[in-house]
Coordinates of C-alpha atoms in Angstrom, one line a residue:
X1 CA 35.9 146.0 94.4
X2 CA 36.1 149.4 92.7
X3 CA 33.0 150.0 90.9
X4 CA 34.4 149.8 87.2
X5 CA 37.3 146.6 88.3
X6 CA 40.2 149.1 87.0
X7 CA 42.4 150.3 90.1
X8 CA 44.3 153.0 87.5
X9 CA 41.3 154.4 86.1
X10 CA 39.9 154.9 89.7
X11 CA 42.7 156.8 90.7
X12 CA 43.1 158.0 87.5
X13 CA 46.8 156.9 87.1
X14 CA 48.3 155.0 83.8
X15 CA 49.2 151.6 84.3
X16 CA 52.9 152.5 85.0
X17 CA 52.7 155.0 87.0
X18 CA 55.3 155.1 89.9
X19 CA 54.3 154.7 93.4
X20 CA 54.4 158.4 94.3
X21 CA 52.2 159.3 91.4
X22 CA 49.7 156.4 92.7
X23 CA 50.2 158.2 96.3
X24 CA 49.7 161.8 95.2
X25 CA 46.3 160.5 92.5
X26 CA 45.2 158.8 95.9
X27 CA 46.1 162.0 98.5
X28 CA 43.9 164.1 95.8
X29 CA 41.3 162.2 95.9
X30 CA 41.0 161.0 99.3
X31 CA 40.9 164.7 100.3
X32 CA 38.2 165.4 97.6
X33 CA 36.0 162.5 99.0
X34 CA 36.3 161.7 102.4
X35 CA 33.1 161.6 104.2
X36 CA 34.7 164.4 106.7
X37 CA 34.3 167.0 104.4
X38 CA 32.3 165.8 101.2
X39 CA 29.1 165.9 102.1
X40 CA 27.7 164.9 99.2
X41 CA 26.0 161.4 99.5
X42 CA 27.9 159.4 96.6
X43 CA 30.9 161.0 98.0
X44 CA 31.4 157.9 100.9
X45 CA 30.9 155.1 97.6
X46 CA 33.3 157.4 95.9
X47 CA 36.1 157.2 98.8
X48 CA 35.6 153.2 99.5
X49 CA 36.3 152.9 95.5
X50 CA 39.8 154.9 95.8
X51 CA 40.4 153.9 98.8
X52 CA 40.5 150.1 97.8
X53 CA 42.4 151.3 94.8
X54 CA 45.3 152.2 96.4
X55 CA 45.0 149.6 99.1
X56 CA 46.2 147.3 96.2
X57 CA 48.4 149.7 93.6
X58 CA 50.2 150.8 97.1
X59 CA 52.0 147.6 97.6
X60 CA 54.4 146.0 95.1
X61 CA 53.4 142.6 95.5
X62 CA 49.8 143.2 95.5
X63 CA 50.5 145.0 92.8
X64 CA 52.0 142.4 90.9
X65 CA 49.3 140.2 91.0
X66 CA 46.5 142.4 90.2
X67 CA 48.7 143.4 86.9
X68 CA 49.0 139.4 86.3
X69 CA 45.5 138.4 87.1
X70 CA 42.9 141.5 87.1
X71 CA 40.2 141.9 89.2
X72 CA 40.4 138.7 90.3
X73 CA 43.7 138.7 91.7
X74 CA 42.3 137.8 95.5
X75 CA 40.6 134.7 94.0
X76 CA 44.2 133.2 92.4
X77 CA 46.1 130.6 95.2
X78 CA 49.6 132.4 95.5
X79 CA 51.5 129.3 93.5
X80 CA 49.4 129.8 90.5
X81 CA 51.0 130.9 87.1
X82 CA 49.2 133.6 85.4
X83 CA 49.3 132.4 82.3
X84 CA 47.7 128.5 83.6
X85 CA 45.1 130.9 85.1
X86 CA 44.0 132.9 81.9
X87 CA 44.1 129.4 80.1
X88 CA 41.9 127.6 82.6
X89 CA 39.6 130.2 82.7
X90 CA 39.0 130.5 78.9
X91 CA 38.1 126.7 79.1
X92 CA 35.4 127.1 82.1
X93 CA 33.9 130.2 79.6
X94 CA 34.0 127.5 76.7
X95 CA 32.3 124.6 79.2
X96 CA 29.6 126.9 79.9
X97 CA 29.6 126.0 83.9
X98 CA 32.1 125.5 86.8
X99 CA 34.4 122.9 86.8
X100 CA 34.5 120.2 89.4
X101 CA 37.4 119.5 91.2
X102 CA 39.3 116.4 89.0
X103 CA 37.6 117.5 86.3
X104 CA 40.5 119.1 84.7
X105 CA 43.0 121.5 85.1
X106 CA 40.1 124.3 85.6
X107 CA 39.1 126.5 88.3
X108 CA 35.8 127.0 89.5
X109 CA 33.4 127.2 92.5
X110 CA 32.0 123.6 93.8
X111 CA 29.6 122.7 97.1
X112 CA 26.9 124.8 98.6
X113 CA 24.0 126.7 96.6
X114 CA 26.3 129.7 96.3
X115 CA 29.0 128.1 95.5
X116 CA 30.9 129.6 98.2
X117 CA 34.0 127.4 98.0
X118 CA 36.7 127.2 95.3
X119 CA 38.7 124.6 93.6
X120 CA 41.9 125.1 92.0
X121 CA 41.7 121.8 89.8
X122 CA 45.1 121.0 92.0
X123 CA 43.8 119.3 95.4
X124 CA 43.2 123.0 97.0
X125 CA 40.1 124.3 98.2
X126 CA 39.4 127.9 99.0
X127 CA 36.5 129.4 101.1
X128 CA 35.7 132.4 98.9
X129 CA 34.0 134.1 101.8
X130 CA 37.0 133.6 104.0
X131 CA 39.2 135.0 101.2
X132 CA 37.3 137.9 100.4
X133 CA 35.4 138.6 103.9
X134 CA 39.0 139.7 104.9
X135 CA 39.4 142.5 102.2
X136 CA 37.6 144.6 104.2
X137 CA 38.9 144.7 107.6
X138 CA 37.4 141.8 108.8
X139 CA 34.0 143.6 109.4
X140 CA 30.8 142.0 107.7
X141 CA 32.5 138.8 107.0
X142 CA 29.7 136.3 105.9
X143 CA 27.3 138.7 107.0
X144 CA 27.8 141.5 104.2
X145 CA 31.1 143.6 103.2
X146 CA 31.7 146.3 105.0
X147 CA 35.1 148.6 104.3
X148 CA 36.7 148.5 108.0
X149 CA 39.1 151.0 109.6
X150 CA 39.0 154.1 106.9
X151 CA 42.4 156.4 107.3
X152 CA 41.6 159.8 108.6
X153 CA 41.3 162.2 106.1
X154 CA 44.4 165.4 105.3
X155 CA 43.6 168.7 106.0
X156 CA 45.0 171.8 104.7
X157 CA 45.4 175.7 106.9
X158 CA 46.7 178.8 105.3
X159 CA 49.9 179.8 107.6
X160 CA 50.3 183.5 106.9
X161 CA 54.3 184.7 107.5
X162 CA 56.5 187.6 107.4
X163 CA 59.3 188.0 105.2
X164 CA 61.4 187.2 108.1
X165 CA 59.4 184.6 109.5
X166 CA 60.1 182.9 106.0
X167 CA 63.5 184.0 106.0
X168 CA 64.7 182.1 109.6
X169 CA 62.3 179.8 110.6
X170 CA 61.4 178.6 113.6
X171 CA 58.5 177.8 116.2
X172 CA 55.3 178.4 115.6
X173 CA 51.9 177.8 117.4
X174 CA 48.8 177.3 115.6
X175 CA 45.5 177.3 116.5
X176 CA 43.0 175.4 114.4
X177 CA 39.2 173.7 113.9
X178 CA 40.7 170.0 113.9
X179 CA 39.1 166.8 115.1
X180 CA 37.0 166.6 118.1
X181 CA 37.2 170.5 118.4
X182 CA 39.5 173.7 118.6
X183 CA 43.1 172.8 118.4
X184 CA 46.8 174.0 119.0
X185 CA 50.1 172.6 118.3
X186 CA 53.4 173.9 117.7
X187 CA 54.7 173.6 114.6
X188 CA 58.4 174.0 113.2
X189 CA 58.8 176.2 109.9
X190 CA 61.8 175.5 107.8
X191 CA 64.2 178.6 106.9
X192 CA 63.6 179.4 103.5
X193 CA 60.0 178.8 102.8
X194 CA 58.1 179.8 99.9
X195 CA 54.8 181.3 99.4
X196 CA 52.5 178.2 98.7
X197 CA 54.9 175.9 99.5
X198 CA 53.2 173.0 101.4
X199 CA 54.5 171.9 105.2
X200 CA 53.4 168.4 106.1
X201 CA 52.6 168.2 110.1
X202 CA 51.9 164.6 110.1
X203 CA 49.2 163.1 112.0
X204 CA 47.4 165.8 112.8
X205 CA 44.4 165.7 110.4
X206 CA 41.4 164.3 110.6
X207 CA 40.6 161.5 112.9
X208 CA 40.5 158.0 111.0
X209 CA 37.5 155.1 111.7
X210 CA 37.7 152.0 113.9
X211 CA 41.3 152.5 115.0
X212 CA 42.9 154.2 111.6
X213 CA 45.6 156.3 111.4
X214 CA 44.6 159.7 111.3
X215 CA 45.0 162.4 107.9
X216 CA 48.2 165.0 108.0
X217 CA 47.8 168.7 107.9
X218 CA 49.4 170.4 105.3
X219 CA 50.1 174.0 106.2
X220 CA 49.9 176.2 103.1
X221 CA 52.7 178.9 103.5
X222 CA 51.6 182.6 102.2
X223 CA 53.9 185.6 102.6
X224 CA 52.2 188.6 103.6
X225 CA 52.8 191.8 101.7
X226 CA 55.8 193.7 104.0
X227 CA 56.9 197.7 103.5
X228 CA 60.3 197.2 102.6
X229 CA 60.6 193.8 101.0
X230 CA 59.0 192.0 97.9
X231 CA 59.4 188.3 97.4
X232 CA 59.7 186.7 93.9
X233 CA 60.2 182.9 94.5
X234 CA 63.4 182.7 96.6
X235 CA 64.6 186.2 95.4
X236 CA 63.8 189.4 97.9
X237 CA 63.7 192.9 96.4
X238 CA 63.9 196.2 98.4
X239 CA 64.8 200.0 97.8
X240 CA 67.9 201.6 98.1
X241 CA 67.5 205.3 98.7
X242 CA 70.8 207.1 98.3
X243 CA 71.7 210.6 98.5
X244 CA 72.3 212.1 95.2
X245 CA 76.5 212.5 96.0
X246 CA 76.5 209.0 97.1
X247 CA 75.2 207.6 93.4
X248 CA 77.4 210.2 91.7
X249 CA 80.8 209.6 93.5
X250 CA 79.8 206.1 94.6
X251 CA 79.9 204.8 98.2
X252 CA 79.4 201.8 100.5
X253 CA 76.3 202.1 102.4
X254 CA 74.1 199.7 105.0
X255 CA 70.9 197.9 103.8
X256 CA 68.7 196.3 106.0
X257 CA 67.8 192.4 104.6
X258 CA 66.0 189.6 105.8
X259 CA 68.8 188.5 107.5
X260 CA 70.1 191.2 108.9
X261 CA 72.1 194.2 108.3
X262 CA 74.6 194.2 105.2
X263 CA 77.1 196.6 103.1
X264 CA 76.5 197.3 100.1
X265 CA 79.0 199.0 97.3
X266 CA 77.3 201.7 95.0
X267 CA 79.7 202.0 92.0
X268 CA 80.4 205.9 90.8
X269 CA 78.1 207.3 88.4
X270 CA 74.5 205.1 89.7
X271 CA 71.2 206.5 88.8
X272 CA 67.9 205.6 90.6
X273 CA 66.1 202.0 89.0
X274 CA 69.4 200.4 88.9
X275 CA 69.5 197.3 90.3
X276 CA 72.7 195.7 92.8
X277 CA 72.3 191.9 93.1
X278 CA 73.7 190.6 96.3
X279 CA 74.0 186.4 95.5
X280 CA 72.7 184.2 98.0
X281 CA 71.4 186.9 100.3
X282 CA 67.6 186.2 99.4
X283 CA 65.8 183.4 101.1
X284 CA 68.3 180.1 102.3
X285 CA 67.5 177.1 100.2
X286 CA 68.2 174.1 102.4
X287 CA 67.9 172.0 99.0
X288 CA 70.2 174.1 97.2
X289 CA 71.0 177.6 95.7
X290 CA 69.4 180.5 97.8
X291 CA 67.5 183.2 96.2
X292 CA 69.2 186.5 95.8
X293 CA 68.5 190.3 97.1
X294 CA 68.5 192.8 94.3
X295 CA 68.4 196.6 96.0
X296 CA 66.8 198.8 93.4
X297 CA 68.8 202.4 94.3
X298 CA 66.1 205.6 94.7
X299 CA 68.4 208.7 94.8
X300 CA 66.7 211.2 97.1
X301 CA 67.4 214.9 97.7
X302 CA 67.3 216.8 100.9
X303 CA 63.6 217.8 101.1
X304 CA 64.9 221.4 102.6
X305 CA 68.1 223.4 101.9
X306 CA 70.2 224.8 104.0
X307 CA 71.9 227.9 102.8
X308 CA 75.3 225.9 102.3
X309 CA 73.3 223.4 100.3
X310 CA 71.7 225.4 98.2
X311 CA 74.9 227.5 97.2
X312 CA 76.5 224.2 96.3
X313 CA 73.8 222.7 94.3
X314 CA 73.3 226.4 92.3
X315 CA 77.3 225.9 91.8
X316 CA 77.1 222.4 90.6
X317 CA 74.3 223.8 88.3
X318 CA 76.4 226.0 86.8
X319 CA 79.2 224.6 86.7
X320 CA 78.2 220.8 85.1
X321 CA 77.0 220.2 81.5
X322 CA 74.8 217.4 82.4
X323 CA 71.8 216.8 80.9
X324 CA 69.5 214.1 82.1
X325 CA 67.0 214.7 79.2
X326 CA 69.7 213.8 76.6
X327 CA 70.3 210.3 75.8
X328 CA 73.5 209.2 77.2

């Protein structure tokens, strides 16, 4: 039994929590504590408490009858009401001692110096060892508890990914410390992943006890830093150098995305920080809406003249009235 008798507080859960907030409070925790990689010695007492937590909060029924009877639960014959159960045992607290069977409608322990067996007060009798020796696996039994097969615990790796990698997807091999030494396995990346979003390779964590399934990996996706491209959730921004008749008479030029080569329409009269959203051309969202790719425009000028340059540049010059230094 937990050490404090209350499941939710062990997992740290309210009492109506759903069952993936009781999964995730258990995943947490499990990771936090399991003997694998705590090392700290109340670490293994710390695990067997959260782990029999959610062994009981994880399934409805169980559930159901830990709500209606407490810590107890495992002690209650399955036809028993819940409120004949709270009654009966006020009266054995009044009586001061266990009650016989046929000596009410009570519940109590009868025969043997431990008083290993239970009545219900209805005919049924109960071997308490029997009842609780299986709580735990089946290991100990009579002889002590012990906790049984224990799952394996999940592991976490840092997959480090392009832009495009992120972008398309695809195969990936991975080489990692896992159980019983170095590992590899090939691993599928969704398109459209996001820097820290979490990819669940199940099974391949750490080895569980006694025949337990074993932990999932959780591959932690970070986007490395790229020349051209920077990534804001699902939207991709990159530069858009244009030559300085291109932003003034506007044009239609190339740009290099993430997913490949694309036009893009530069209305008359851009200057250099504007922004061009293309929708949906940042990374796919197989959930919904995909990010978009905003191209920031950078005019740039020839870095040398050639005499027919330069004449038409000092012509412009004297011919235009513009003034950038003027507020528009």
């Amino acid at each position: 039994m937990a050490s404090n008798d209350d499941f939710y507080g062990t997992l740290g859960v309210s009492r109506n929590a759903s069952q993936e907030e009781i999964q995730q409070a258990y995943r947490k925790l499990a990771r936090q504590y399991h003997p694998d990689v705590n090392k700290d010695p109340s670490a293994e007492d710390r695990f067997k408490d959260v782990s029999e937590a959610y062994s009981v909060l994880s399934d409805p029924e169980t559930r159901r009858r830990y709500d209606a009877f407490g810590p107890e639960f495992r002690q209650v014959p399955e036809d028993v009401d819940p409120e004949t159960w709270a009654r009966a045992r006020a009266g054995a607290g009044r009586g001061g001692g266990r009650t016989r069977a046929g000596a009410g409608a009570g519940f109590g322990g009868w025969g043997g110096p431990e008083g290993s067996r239970f009545s219900t007060g209805f005919g049924d009798e109960i071997d308490l060892e029997d009842l609780l020796g299986g709580l735990f696996g089946g290991r100990g039994g009579r002889a002590g508890r012990g906790w049984g097969p224990v799952p394996g615990a999940d592991q976490e790796l840092e997959l480090e990914l392009s832009v495009e990698e992120a972008y398309r997807g695809g195969k990936r091999t991975i080489a990692f410390e896992g159980r019983g030494g170095p590992r590899t396995i090939e691993v599928t990346i969704p398109p459209g992943v996001t820097d820290g979003q979490r990819i669940r390779v199940a099974g391949q964590g750490g080895e569980g006890s006694e025949g337990a399934s074993p932990g999932d990996l959780y591959l932690i996706v970070r986007i490395a830093p790229h020349p051209r491209y920077r990534v804001e959730g699902r939207d991709v921004y990159v530069d858009l150098p244009l030559a300085p008749w291109e932003a003034a008479l506007g044009a239609t030029v190339p740009l290099d995305t993430p997913g490949g080569e694309t036009k893009v329409k530069v209305p008359p009269g851009t200057s250099s920080g504007r922004r061009l959203r293309l929708r949906g051309r940042g990374l796919p969202n197989p959930r919904g809406q995909p990010g978009d790719l905003f191209a920031e425009v950078k005019i740039m000028v020839p870095p040398r003249l050639s005499p027919e340059e330069r004449r038409l540049f000092e012509e412009l010059a004297a011919t235009s009235d513009f003034d950038p230094r003027k507020p528009s």
